[in-house]
Amino acid sequence: MHLIDKILPGFSWVALANVFRQVQQVVALVVYSYFLSPSDFGLFSIVLIFSLFAGLFSNFGTSSAVIYFNDKSKEFLSTIFIFNIIIGFIVFVILNTSSIYVADFFNKPELNSLIKYISINFIFQSLFLVHKALLEMDMSFKVISFIETISIFSATIMGIFFVYKYDVGVYGLVIQSVVNTFLLLILFWSSSKWRPILYFSFPQIKKVYAYAINLTLFNMLNYFTNNIDQFLIGKILSSASLGIYSIALRIVISPLVNVSSIIVRVIFPVLSHYKDEIKKVKLIYLQIIFNVSVVTFPLMVGLMSLSEIFVETIFNDEWAKLGYMLVIMAPIGLINSIVTTTGVIYTSNGNTRLMLKLSVVNLIVMFSFIYIGAQYGLDGVAYALLLATILLMFVHLYFAWNEIGLTLLEGFSKLFPVLMASIIMGVVTHSIYLLGIFDFGIDVINLLLIIFIGIIIYALMIKIYFGSIKSIFKLPSLEIN
C-alpha cells in the first residue's frame, strides 16, 4: 500500500475514536458539574497547568524524534526508553517537592496533595512513550485509537464513581487522570511487540538532541502561551472564574485542537517521509487543512449561534455566564484549529529552530494582551485572547506556509467557501432560536431539532459549493511508496 493511502484509514480510526472521546468528555463534564463546583474545576485547572507543563519535560520531544529519525534499532530505542524513565522520575520528584510552594503561591492548600497525587502520571507515562511512538510510526492508528478510547472511558467511569460514592470532590478528577495513564501503560505494552534491552548510549542521545531540544523548548513556550490566561485568572481573579473559563476552553478549544491533532498525528509520518518533496507536501497539507475546516468551522459557528440554549439545557444555574464565554471563545477555537496544524510542517522538515523563535513572539504577544485584559475581569481576558489570536494567526500561517510554498491567499481561498457555508448555517439556526420557530417547551428537544436543521443547511451549502460531499475528503494521489 502506498504511504499516502494509509492516511485515510488512519484518519478514520483516530477521528472515530476522537468523536467518541469528545462525546464522552462532554457527558463527563456535565455529570461532574452536578457534583463539583466551579471552584473545584478552578482548582483542578491550576493542577493541570503545572502537570501538563511538567509533561513537556517528561516527553522531551523523544516521541517525535523516534518517528522523525525512523531508527528501529534496539540500541537507539532502548536508549530513548531509559532516557524517558530518567526524565520521568526527575519530573516526579520536582513536582512533589515544589507542590507546597505552588499551594502557597495561589493560597490554596489543597493544591499540595493534588499535585503530588497527579505526579504519579509521569512515572507511568515514561514507560510507554516509545511503544506509542512505534505504533504511530507504523501508522497502527486503529490499535492506538482503541487503547486511548478504552483507557479514558474506563478512567472516567472510575472518577465519577469515586465522586458519587465516596464524595471525594476534586480528587475524583485526579483519580481519573492517574487511572487513565496507568491503563495506557498496560495496553500499550500489551499491544507492542517491542521490548527494551539494558542499553544506554550518550551518542544516541546526542543524535536526537538538536531536534528534540528545539521541539521541547517550543512546546514549553507554546504551553506558557496557551495557559498564561488561566494562570493569571487563578492568581488575580477567583477559582470560580477560572472554573467557568476553563470549562469554556474545554468545550471550545479541546475538540477543535483534537481534530487538528488527529490530522497532525496521522500525516506527520507521511510528511516526514516526503520532507524533501515540497510540492507534494504542499498538496497534502492544503487538502488536510481544508478537511479540518469542513469539520471545525461549522462546529464553532454553530456553538456561537446556540450557546445560550446549549448552556441553559446542559448546565445548572451556577454556570450561567458560560454561554457568554462560549460566544467569545468559539472564533478562537475556529482559528486555532487551522493554526495548530502548522507545527507538523516544522517537525516534519526538521526546522524546529524557526518554530522555537516564533513561539517566543507568541508568548510575548499573548502575555501582554492577557495581562492587560485581566485588569478588566474575566470578560477582559477572553476578549484579549481573541484579539491576540487573530493577530498571531497571520504571523504563524505566513511563516509556516512559506516553508512549503503556500501563500496566505492560496490558503485562505481554499478555506473561504467552508467559512461562508458555516456562517450561513449559523445565521439561520440563530434566527430560528431567536424567533422561537420550533419551540416544544422542552429545551433539549428544541436544541436537538435546531442542530439537526443546521446540519441539513450546512450539508446543502457544501453540496452547492463543491457538488459532492464525499469528494471533498478525497486525498491527493502521489506516486511515491
Tab-separated table of C-alpha atoms in Angstrom:
chain	number	residue	atom	x	y	z
A	1	MET	CA	0.000	0.000	0.000
A	2	HIS	CA	1.299	3.463	-0.869
A	3	LEU	CA	2.076	5.553	2.191
A	4	ILE	CA	-0.428	8.211	1.140
A	5	ASP	CA	-3.115	5.515	1.022
A	6	LYS	CA	-2.615	4.886	4.739
A	7	ILE	CA	-3.705	8.419	5.666
A	8	LEU	CA	-7.439	7.960	5.198
A	9	PRO	CA	-7.755	4.676	7.158
A	10	GLY	CA	-5.551	6.144	9.894
A	11	PHE	CA	-7.558	9.334	9.965
A	12	SER	CA	-10.837	7.416	10.038
A	13	TRP	CA	-9.881	5.372	13.091
A	14	VAL	CA	-8.424	8.296	15.008
A	15	ALA	CA	-11.380	10.515	14.076
A	16	LEU	CA	-13.904	7.894	15.146
A	17	ALA	CA	-12.155	7.437	18.477
A	18	ASN	CA	-11.910	11.192	18.916
A	19	VAL	CA	-15.620	11.698	18.305
A	20	PHE	CA	-16.379	9.080	20.931
A	21	ARG	CA	-13.969	10.678	23.410
A	22	GLN	CA	-15.369	14.159	22.813
A	23	VAL	CA	-18.940	12.983	23.409
A	24	GLN	CA	-17.739	11.134	26.488
A	25	GLN	CA	-15.881	14.243	27.702
A	26	VAL	CA	-18.933	16.478	27.356
A	27	VAL	CA	-21.121	13.946	29.164
A	28	ALA	CA	-18.484	13.586	31.899
A	29	LEU	CA	-18.225	17.369	32.318
A	30	VAL	CA	-21.981	17.625	32.703
A	31	VAL	CA	-22.041	14.798	35.268
A	32	TYR	CA	-19.101	16.240	37.189
A	33	SER	CA	-20.708	19.708	37.151
A	34	TYR	CA	-23.569	18.381	39.288
A	35	PHE	CA	-21.164	17.137	41.977
A	36	LEU	CA	-18.347	19.676	41.716
A	37	SER	CA	-18.488	23.477	41.924
A	38	PRO	CA	-16.824	25.973	39.535
A	39	SER	CA	-14.214	26.443	42.291
A	40	ASP	CA	-13.384	22.716	42.179
A	41	PHE	CA	-12.843	22.908	38.436
A	42	GLY	CA	-10.739	26.006	39.009
A	43	LEU	CA	-8.515	24.116	41.442
A	44	PHE	CA	-8.047	21.251	39.019
A	45	SER	CA	-7.248	23.704	36.224
A	46	ILE	CA	-4.341	25.022	38.302
A	47	VAL	CA	-3.167	21.431	38.862
A	48	LEU	CA	-3.294	20.824	35.109
A	49	ILE	CA	-1.300	23.975	34.379
A	50	PHE	CA	1.683	22.575	36.278
A	51	SER	CA	1.070	18.920	35.454
A	52	LEU	CA	0.863	19.419	31.697
A	53	PHE	CA	3.855	21.742	31.729
A	54	ALA	CA	5.879	19.103	33.560
A	55	GLY	CA	4.716	16.622	30.928
A	56	LEU	CA	6.636	18.576	28.300
A	57	PHE	CA	9.868	17.702	30.109
A	58	SER	CA	8.746	14.134	30.587
A	59	ASN	CA	8.443	13.619	26.841
A	60	PHE	CA	11.369	15.874	25.855
A	61	GLY	CA	10.482	15.517	22.178
A	62	THR	CA	11.725	11.931	22.081
A	63	SER	CA	8.474	10.505	20.695
A	64	SER	CA	8.627	12.787	17.661
A	65	ALA	CA	12.350	12.079	17.322
A	66	VAL	CA	11.715	8.325	17.129
A	67	ILE	CA	9.343	8.917	14.210
A	68	TYR	CA	11.489	11.564	12.517
A	69	PHE	CA	14.721	9.545	12.531
A	70	ASN	CA	12.898	6.293	11.698
A	71	ASP	CA	15.525	4.272	13.577
A	72	LYS	CA	14.172	0.973	14.888
A	73	SER	CA	17.440	-0.436	16.200
A	74	LYS	CA	17.210	-1.894	19.707
A	75	GLU	CA	20.152	0.234	20.838
A	76	PHE	CA	18.547	3.522	19.772
A	77	LEU	CA	15.072	2.707	21.075
A	78	SER	CA	16.337	1.319	24.393
A	79	THR	CA	18.455	4.412	24.923
A	80	ILE	CA	15.391	6.614	24.375
A	81	PHE	CA	13.349	4.354	26.674
A	82	ILE	CA	15.825	4.621	29.566
A	83	PHE	CA	16.253	8.353	28.972
A	84	ASN	CA	12.465	8.778	29.234
A	85	ILE	CA	12.414	6.923	32.557
A	86	ILE	CA	15.169	9.140	33.972
A	87	ILE	CA	13.377	12.310	32.894
A	88	GLY	CA	10.021	10.997	34.147
A	89	PHE	CA	11.443	10.269	37.589
A	90	ILE	CA	13.082	13.705	37.779
A	91	VAL	CA	9.786	15.372	36.897
A	92	PHE	CA	8.013	13.267	39.547
A	93	VAL	CA	10.469	14.403	42.224
A	94	ILE	CA	10.337	18.066	41.184
A	95	LEU	CA	6.539	18.151	41.306
A	96	ASN	CA	6.468	16.501	44.720
A	97	THR	CA	8.986	18.916	46.217
A	98	SER	CA	7.528	22.052	44.647
A	99	SER	CA	3.829	21.388	45.263
A	100	ILE	CA	3.875	23.141	48.644
A	101	TYR	CA	5.221	26.314	47.024
A	102	VAL	CA	2.532	26.239	44.347
A	103	ALA	CA	-0.113	25.906	47.056
A	104	ASP	CA	1.353	28.871	48.925
A	105	PHE	CA	1.576	30.995	45.768
A	106	PHE	CA	-2.113	30.547	44.955
A	107	ASN	CA	-3.070	30.454	48.665
A	108	LYS	CA	-4.907	27.151	48.134
A	109	PRO	CA	-3.604	24.399	50.497
A	110	GLU	CA	-5.431	21.638	48.610
A	111	LEU	CA	-3.063	22.061	45.672
A	112	ASN	CA	-0.213	20.476	47.653
A	113	SER	CA	-1.751	17.000	47.803
A	114	LEU	CA	-3.487	17.253	44.405
A	115	ILE	CA	-0.215	17.917	42.591
A	116	LYS	CA	1.597	15.152	44.488
A	117	TYR	CA	-1.004	12.573	43.544
A	118	ILE	CA	-1.123	13.523	39.874
A	119	SER	CA	2.687	13.473	39.600
A	120	ILE	CA	2.487	9.658	39.571
A	121	ASN	CA	1.419	10.030	35.939
A	122	PHE	CA	4.961	10.843	34.856
A	123	ILE	CA	6.379	7.560	36.103
A	124	PHE	CA	3.697	5.654	34.195
A	125	GLN	CA	3.965	7.812	31.065
A	126	SER	CA	7.723	7.425	30.693
A	127	LEU	CA	7.295	3.658	30.391
A	128	PHE	CA	5.146	3.662	27.238
A	129	LEU	CA	6.233	6.676	25.151
A	130	VAL	CA	8.490	4.600	22.878
A	131	HIS	CA	5.847	1.897	22.421
A	132	LYS	CA	3.295	4.509	21.386
A	133	ALA	CA	5.728	6.237	19.002
A	134	LEU	CA	6.494	2.918	17.273
A	135	LEU	CA	2.800	2.253	16.730
A	136	GLU	CA	2.393	5.745	15.279
A	137	MET	CA	5.411	5.268	13.015
A	138	ASP	CA	3.828	2.070	11.687
A	139	MET	CA	0.548	4.018	11.353
A	140	SER	CA	-1.254	1.493	13.565
A	141	PHE	CA	-3.897	4.069	14.448
A	142	LYS	CA	-6.653	1.506	14.809
A	143	VAL	CA	-4.786	-0.037	17.743
A	144	ILE	CA	-3.867	3.355	19.234
A	145	SER	CA	-7.443	4.614	18.959
A	146	PHE	CA	-8.796	1.529	20.681
A	147	ILE	CA	-6.274	1.828	23.517
A	148	GLU	CA	-6.904	5.517	24.153
A	149	THR	CA	-10.680	5.176	23.961
A	150	ILE	CA	-10.857	2.253	26.372
A	151	SER	CA	-8.469	3.945	28.800
A	152	ILE	CA	-10.219	7.316	29.036
A	153	PHE	CA	-13.684	5.743	29.164
A	154	SER	CA	-12.732	3.369	31.984
A	155	ALA	CA	-10.891	6.093	33.882
A	156	THR	CA	-13.846	8.483	33.596
A	157	ILE	CA	-16.213	5.862	34.999
A	158	MET	CA	-13.788	5.342	37.881
A	159	GLY	CA	-13.505	9.064	38.607
A	160	ILE	CA	-17.263	9.634	38.573
A	161	PHE	CA	-17.782	6.559	40.751
A	162	PHE	CA	-15.468	7.892	43.455
A	163	VAL	CA	-17.053	11.354	43.306
A	164	TYR	CA	-20.550	9.921	43.582
A	165	LYS	CA	-19.934	7.048	46.003
A	166	TYR	CA	-17.271	8.480	48.308
A	167	ASP	CA	-17.752	12.235	47.823
A	168	VAL	CA	-14.041	12.784	47.132
A	169	GLY	CA	-14.710	16.087	45.358
A	170	VAL	CA	-11.986	17.390	43.058
A	171	TYR	CA	-9.846	14.317	43.839
A	172	GLY	CA	-12.157	12.399	41.504
A	173	LEU	CA	-10.626	14.280	38.566
A	174	VAL	CA	-7.142	13.322	39.762
A	175	ILE	CA	-8.200	9.677	40.105
A	176	GLN	CA	-9.485	9.769	36.535
A	177	SER	CA	-6.184	11.168	35.258
A	178	VAL	CA	-3.961	8.645	37.069
A	179	VAL	CA	-6.122	5.638	36.174
A	180	ASN	CA	-6.139	6.721	32.527
A	181	THR	CA	-2.321	6.917	32.370
A	182	PHE	CA	-1.920	3.565	34.131
A	183	LEU	CA	-4.298	1.866	31.689
A	184	LEU	CA	-2.421	3.410	28.756
A	185	LEU	CA	0.778	1.884	30.138
A	186	ILE	CA	-0.738	-1.598	30.402
A	187	LEU	CA	-2.419	-1.515	26.992
A	188	PHE	CA	0.479	-0.028	25.001
A	189	TRP	CA	2.856	-2.661	26.389
A	190	SER	CA	0.333	-5.376	25.613
A	191	SER	CA	-0.130	-4.139	22.036
A	192	SER	CA	3.511	-3.579	21.086
A	193	LYS	CA	5.953	-6.372	20.300
A	194	TRP	CA	8.969	-4.214	21.063
A	195	ARG	CA	10.759	-4.753	24.376
A	196	PRO	CA	13.704	-2.690	25.663
A	197	ILE	CA	17.144	-4.074	26.384
A	198	LEU	CA	19.518	-2.877	29.084
A	199	TYR	CA	21.435	-0.428	26.921
A	200	PHE	CA	22.158	3.311	27.076
A	201	SER	CA	24.356	5.371	24.768
A	202	PHE	CA	25.134	9.082	25.095
A	203	PRO	CA	25.981	9.317	21.355
A	204	GLN	CA	22.444	8.100	20.613
A	205	ILE	CA	21.026	10.869	22.823
A	206	LYS	CA	23.294	13.392	21.103
A	207	LYS	CA	21.872	12.214	17.785
A	208	VAL	CA	18.395	13.493	18.659
A	209	TYR	CA	19.418	16.384	20.916
A	210	ALA	CA	19.276	19.265	18.416
A	211	TYR	CA	15.901	18.132	17.103
A	212	ALA	CA	14.417	17.300	20.498
A	213	ILE	CA	15.680	20.318	22.458
A	214	ASN	CA	14.245	22.838	19.993
A	215	LEU	CA	10.962	20.948	19.920
A	216	THR	CA	10.852	20.766	23.727
A	217	LEU	CA	11.642	24.457	24.157
A	218	PHE	CA	8.960	25.273	21.602
A	219	ASN	CA	6.436	23.118	23.446
A	220	MET	CA	7.368	24.823	26.719
A	221	LEU	CA	6.915	28.325	25.325
A	222	ASN	CA	3.775	27.279	23.497
A	223	TYR	CA	2.426	25.812	26.708
A	224	PHE	CA	3.111	29.030	28.622
A	225	THR	CA	1.330	30.905	25.861
A	226	ASN	CA	-1.717	28.643	25.921
A	227	ASN	CA	-2.031	28.672	29.708
A	228	ILE	CA	-0.976	32.169	30.728
A	229	ASP	CA	-4.620	33.203	30.690
A	230	GLN	CA	-5.628	30.523	33.214
A	231	PHE	CA	-2.562	31.247	35.340
A	232	LEU	CA	-3.434	34.961	35.595
A	233	ILE	CA	-7.126	34.261	36.233
A	234	GLY	CA	-6.206	31.829	39.016
A	235	LYS	CA	-3.870	34.380	40.582
A	236	ILE	CA	-5.710	37.679	40.012
A	237	LEU	CA	-9.365	36.637	39.898
A	238	SER	CA	-11.200	33.764	41.659
A	239	SER	CA	-11.284	29.969	41.443
A	240	ALA	CA	-14.935	30.179	40.366
A	241	SER	CA	-13.997	32.491	37.467
A	242	LEU	CA	-11.210	30.115	36.474
A	243	GLY	CA	-13.625	27.179	36.647
A	244	ILE	CA	-16.076	28.821	34.228
A	245	TYR	CA	-13.262	29.942	31.929
A	246	SER	CA	-11.567	26.536	31.891
A	247	ILE	CA	-14.818	24.723	31.075
A	248	ALA	CA	-15.431	27.155	28.195
A	249	LEU	CA	-11.933	26.346	26.928
A	250	ARG	CA	-12.553	22.615	27.209
A	251	ILE	CA	-15.812	22.837	25.294
A	252	VAL	CA	-14.402	25.054	22.550
A	253	ILE	CA	-10.654	24.556	22.280
A	254	SER	CA	-10.219	20.893	23.180
A	255	PRO	CA	-12.457	19.366	20.480
A	256	LEU	CA	-11.018	21.560	17.749
A	257	VAL	CA	-7.405	21.162	18.741
A	258	ASN	CA	-8.086	17.434	18.998
A	259	VAL	CA	-9.476	17.393	15.466
A	260	SER	CA	-6.327	19.141	14.268
A	261	SER	CA	-4.125	16.839	16.321
A	262	ILE	CA	-5.804	13.860	14.659
A	263	ILE	CA	-4.622	15.189	11.327
A	264	VAL	CA	-1.156	16.060	12.597
A	265	ARG	CA	-0.762	12.680	14.211
A	266	VAL	CA	-1.691	10.797	11.053
A	267	ILE	CA	0.183	12.906	8.478
A	268	PHE	CA	3.379	13.512	10.491
A	269	PRO	CA	4.945	10.170	9.439
A	270	VAL	CA	3.836	10.834	5.842
A	271	LEU	CA	5.178	14.396	5.624
A	272	SER	CA	8.413	13.270	7.274
A	273	HIS	CA	8.740	10.668	4.526
A	274	TYR	CA	8.168	13.273	1.787
A	275	LYS	CA	10.064	16.115	3.502
A	276	ASP	CA	12.368	16.673	0.519
A	277	GLU	CA	9.480	16.996	-1.956
A	278	ILE	CA	7.916	20.367	-1.132
A	279	LYS	CA	5.263	20.384	-3.858
A	280	LYS	CA	3.805	17.103	-2.654
A	281	VAL	CA	3.922	18.214	0.979
A	282	LYS	CA	2.038	21.380	-0.002
A	283	LEU	CA	-0.565	19.360	-1.900
A	284	ILE	CA	-1.194	17.033	1.047
A	285	TYR	CA	-1.202	19.811	3.651
A	286	LEU	CA	-3.587	22.062	1.705
A	287	GLN	CA	-6.112	19.258	1.393
A	288	ILE	CA	-5.698	18.367	5.058
A	289	ILE	CA	-6.436	21.883	6.409
A	290	PHE	CA	-9.435	22.009	4.094
A	291	ASN	CA	-10.717	18.772	5.613
A	292	VAL	CA	-10.132	20.179	9.103
A	293	SER	CA	-12.145	23.303	8.271
A	294	VAL	CA	-15.087	21.264	6.959
A	295	VAL	CA	-15.462	19.792	10.450
A	296	THR	CA	-14.330	22.599	12.775
A	297	PHE	CA	-15.785	25.731	11.140
A	298	PRO	CA	-19.468	24.671	11.381
A	299	LEU	CA	-18.908	23.346	14.914
A	300	MET	CA	-17.672	26.715	16.145
A	301	VAL	CA	-20.132	28.874	14.236
A	302	GLY	CA	-22.946	26.608	15.410
A	303	LEU	CA	-21.760	26.860	19.013
A	304	MET	CA	-21.741	30.664	18.758
A	305	SER	CA	-25.280	30.737	17.427
A	306	LEU	CA	-26.707	28.326	20.016
A	307	SER	CA	-24.504	28.977	23.067
A	308	GLU	CA	-27.357	30.336	25.194
A	309	ILE	CA	-29.758	27.430	24.726
A	310	PHE	CA	-26.839	24.982	24.945
A	311	VAL	CA	-25.819	26.168	28.428
A	312	GLU	CA	-29.421	26.501	29.650
A	313	THR	CA	-30.118	22.925	28.555
A	314	ILE	CA	-26.947	21.184	29.699
A	315	PHE	CA	-25.727	23.029	32.820
A	316	ASN	CA	-27.268	24.278	36.042
A	317	ASP	CA	-27.623	27.918	37.172
A	318	GLU	CA	-24.079	28.099	38.605
A	319	TRP	CA	-22.768	28.088	35.033
A	320	ALA	CA	-24.987	30.859	33.611
A	321	LYS	CA	-22.025	33.002	32.474
A	322	LEU	CA	-20.631	30.098	30.458
A	323	GLY	CA	-22.832	30.910	27.444
A	324	TYR	CA	-21.322	34.383	27.037
A	325	MET	CA	-17.811	32.941	27.323
A	326	LEU	CA	-18.544	30.420	24.585
A	327	VAL	CA	-19.538	33.179	22.141
A	328	ILE	CA	-16.130	34.829	22.609
A	329	MET	CA	-14.188	31.561	22.642
A	330	ALA	CA	-15.706	29.994	19.529
A	331	PRO	CA	-13.812	32.180	16.991
A	332	ILE	CA	-10.609	31.399	18.904
A	333	GLY	CA	-11.263	27.688	18.502
A	334	LEU	CA	-12.022	28.114	14.804
A	335	ILE	CA	-8.719	29.917	14.178
A	336	ASN	CA	-6.657	27.566	16.332
A	337	SER	CA	-7.997	24.512	14.520
A	338	ILE	CA	-6.012	25.676	11.480
A	339	VAL	CA	-3.044	27.324	13.212
A	340	THR	CA	-2.395	24.184	15.283
A	341	THR	CA	-1.657	22.212	12.123
A	342	THR	CA	1.349	24.419	11.269
A	343	GLY	CA	3.520	22.638	13.827
A	344	VAL	CA	3.645	19.482	11.711
A	345	ILE	CA	5.289	21.457	8.908
A	346	TYR	CA	8.265	22.307	11.126
A	347	THR	CA	8.557	18.923	12.817
A	348	SER	CA	8.363	17.021	9.524
A	349	ASN	CA	11.010	19.126	7.743
A	350	GLY	CA	13.244	19.393	10.826
A	351	ASN	CA	13.083	23.211	11.070
A	352	THR	CA	12.255	23.261	14.782
A	353	ARG	CA	14.542	26.282	15.284
A	354	LEU	CA	12.180	28.620	13.409
A	355	MET	CA	9.258	27.129	15.287
A	356	LEU	CA	11.043	27.941	18.550
A	357	LYS	CA	11.682	31.560	17.511
A	358	LEU	CA	8.043	32.102	16.612
A	359	SER	CA	6.955	30.657	19.941
A	360	VAL	CA	8.904	33.433	21.715
A	361	VAL	CA	6.958	36.054	19.751
A	362	ASN	CA	3.769	34.161	20.524
A	363	LEU	CA	4.445	34.198	24.267
A	364	ILE	CA	5.298	37.918	24.389
A	365	VAL	CA	2.180	38.946	22.483
A	366	MET	CA	-0.154	36.655	24.428
A	367	PHE	CA	1.191	37.657	27.833
A	368	SER	CA	0.955	41.383	27.012
A	369	PHE	CA	-2.619	41.185	25.761
A	370	ILE	CA	-3.919	38.895	28.501
A	371	TYR	CA	-2.209	40.749	31.355
A	372	ILE	CA	-3.912	43.957	30.243
A	373	GLY	CA	-7.207	42.130	29.748
A	374	ALA	CA	-7.059	40.609	33.255
A	375	GLN	CA	-7.335	44.102	34.721
A	376	TYR	CA	-10.894	44.199	33.351
A	377	GLY	CA	-12.030	40.867	34.743
A	378	LEU	CA	-12.964	37.605	33.099
A	379	ASP	CA	-14.510	39.251	30.031
A	380	GLY	CA	-11.344	41.288	29.534
A	381	VAL	CA	-9.207	38.145	29.453
A	382	ALA	CA	-11.497	36.484	26.906
A	383	TYR	CA	-11.533	39.490	24.556
A	384	ALA	CA	-7.766	39.946	24.917
A	385	LEU	CA	-7.236	36.291	23.994
A	386	LEU	CA	-9.439	36.714	20.925
A	387	LEU	CA	-7.570	39.799	19.683
A	388	ALA	CA	-4.152	38.206	20.258
A	389	THR	CA	-5.249	35.028	18.475
A	390	ILE	CA	-6.358	36.951	15.392
A	391	LEU	CA	-3.094	38.903	15.262
A	392	LEU	CA	-0.878	35.858	15.729
A	393	MET	CA	-2.825	33.837	13.175
A	394	PHE	CA	-1.309	35.857	10.332
A	395	VAL	CA	2.199	35.531	11.763
A	396	HIS	CA	2.062	31.765	12.218
A	397	LEU	CA	0.369	30.987	8.936
A	398	TYR	CA	2.704	33.233	6.926
A	399	PHE	CA	5.940	31.685	8.185
A	400	ALA	CA	4.737	28.067	8.310
A	401	TRP	CA	3.025	28.101	4.936
A	402	ASN	CA	6.060	29.792	3.400
A	403	GLU	CA	8.074	26.664	4.328
A	404	ILE	CA	6.037	24.649	1.802
A	405	GLY	CA	5.454	27.375	-0.793
A	406	LEU	CA	1.855	28.073	0.260
A	407	THR	CA	0.748	31.727	0.241
A	408	LEU	CA	-1.825	33.253	2.575
A	409	LEU	CA	-4.064	33.996	-0.415
A	410	GLU	CA	-3.970	30.360	-1.564
A	411	GLY	CA	-4.669	29.046	1.900
A	412	PHE	CA	-7.498	31.460	2.730
A	413	SER	CA	-9.071	30.954	-0.707
A	414	LYS	CA	-9.215	27.223	-0.036
A	415	LEU	CA	-10.930	27.759	3.330
A	416	PHE	CA	-13.262	30.660	2.402
A	417	PRO	CA	-16.165	28.632	0.906
A	418	VAL	CA	-16.345	26.477	4.047
A	419	LEU	CA	-16.388	29.577	6.257
A	420	MET	CA	-19.230	31.118	4.222
A	421	ALA	CA	-21.272	27.891	4.350
A	422	SER	CA	-20.784	27.800	8.128
A	423	ILE	CA	-21.811	31.446	8.588
A	424	ILE	CA	-24.993	30.953	6.552
A	425	MET	CA	-25.826	27.917	8.687
A	426	GLY	CA	-25.125	29.901	11.874
A	427	VAL	CA	-27.322	32.844	10.857
A	428	VAL	CA	-30.240	30.552	10.051
A	429	THR	CA	-30.018	28.496	13.272
A	430	HIS	CA	-29.624	31.596	15.454
A	431	SER	CA	-32.655	33.183	13.755
A	432	ILE	CA	-34.716	30.043	14.373
A	433	TYR	CA	-33.751	30.168	18.047
A	434	LEU	CA	-34.469	33.895	18.477
A	435	LEU	CA	-37.826	33.717	16.691
A	436	GLY	CA	-38.857	30.579	18.582
A	437	ILE	CA	-39.994	28.929	15.348
A	438	PHE	CA	-39.521	25.453	16.822
A	439	ASP	CA	-40.482	25.663	20.485
A	440	PHE	CA	-41.886	22.489	22.005
A	441	GLY	CA	-41.432	23.662	25.586
A	442	ILE	CA	-38.568	21.239	26.221
A	443	ASP	CA	-35.125	22.776	25.805
A	444	VAL	CA	-33.300	19.569	24.906
A	445	ILE	CA	-35.750	18.788	22.086
A	446	ASN	CA	-35.548	22.364	20.804
A	447	LEU	CA	-31.745	22.229	20.851
A	448	LEU	CA	-31.505	18.891	19.059
A	449	LEU	CA	-34.010	19.951	16.408
A	450	ILE	CA	-32.188	23.205	15.637
A	451	ILE	CA	-28.866	21.329	15.475
A	452	PHE	CA	-30.410	18.856	13.023
A	453	ILE	CA	-31.692	21.705	10.844
A	454	GLY	CA	-28.247	23.315	10.999
A	455	ILE	CA	-26.604	20.100	9.777
A	456	ILE	CA	-29.018	19.887	6.845
A	457	ILE	CA	-28.422	23.526	5.861
A	458	TYR	CA	-24.652	23.142	6.103
A	459	ALA	CA	-24.686	19.950	4.024
A	460	LEU	CA	-26.746	21.734	1.353
A	461	MET	CA	-24.319	24.663	1.297
A	462	ILE	CA	-21.371	22.305	0.899
A	463	LYS	CA	-23.135	20.482	-1.933
A	464	ILE	CA	-23.887	23.773	-3.674
A	465	TYR	CA	-20.269	24.928	-3.358
A	466	PHE	CA	-18.496	21.661	-4.165
A	467	GLY	CA	-21.053	19.466	-5.906
A	468	SER	CA	-20.360	16.357	-3.817
A	469	ILE	CA	-19.839	15.997	-0.070
A	470	LYS	CA	-17.883	12.760	-0.485
A	471	SER	CA	-15.412	14.250	-2.971
A	472	ILE	CA	-14.211	17.000	-0.633
A	473	PHE	CA	-12.421	14.442	1.560
A	474	LYS	CA	-10.572	12.836	-1.346
A	475	LEU	CA	-6.817	12.927	-0.769
A	476	PRO	CA	-4.303	13.790	-3.498
A	477	SER	CA	-2.786	10.911	-5.436
A	478	LEU	CA	1.007	10.512	-5.090
A	479	GLU	CA	3.182	8.021	-6.827
A	480	ILE	CA	5.795	7.545	-4.090
A	481	ASN	CA	5.701	4.455	-1.857
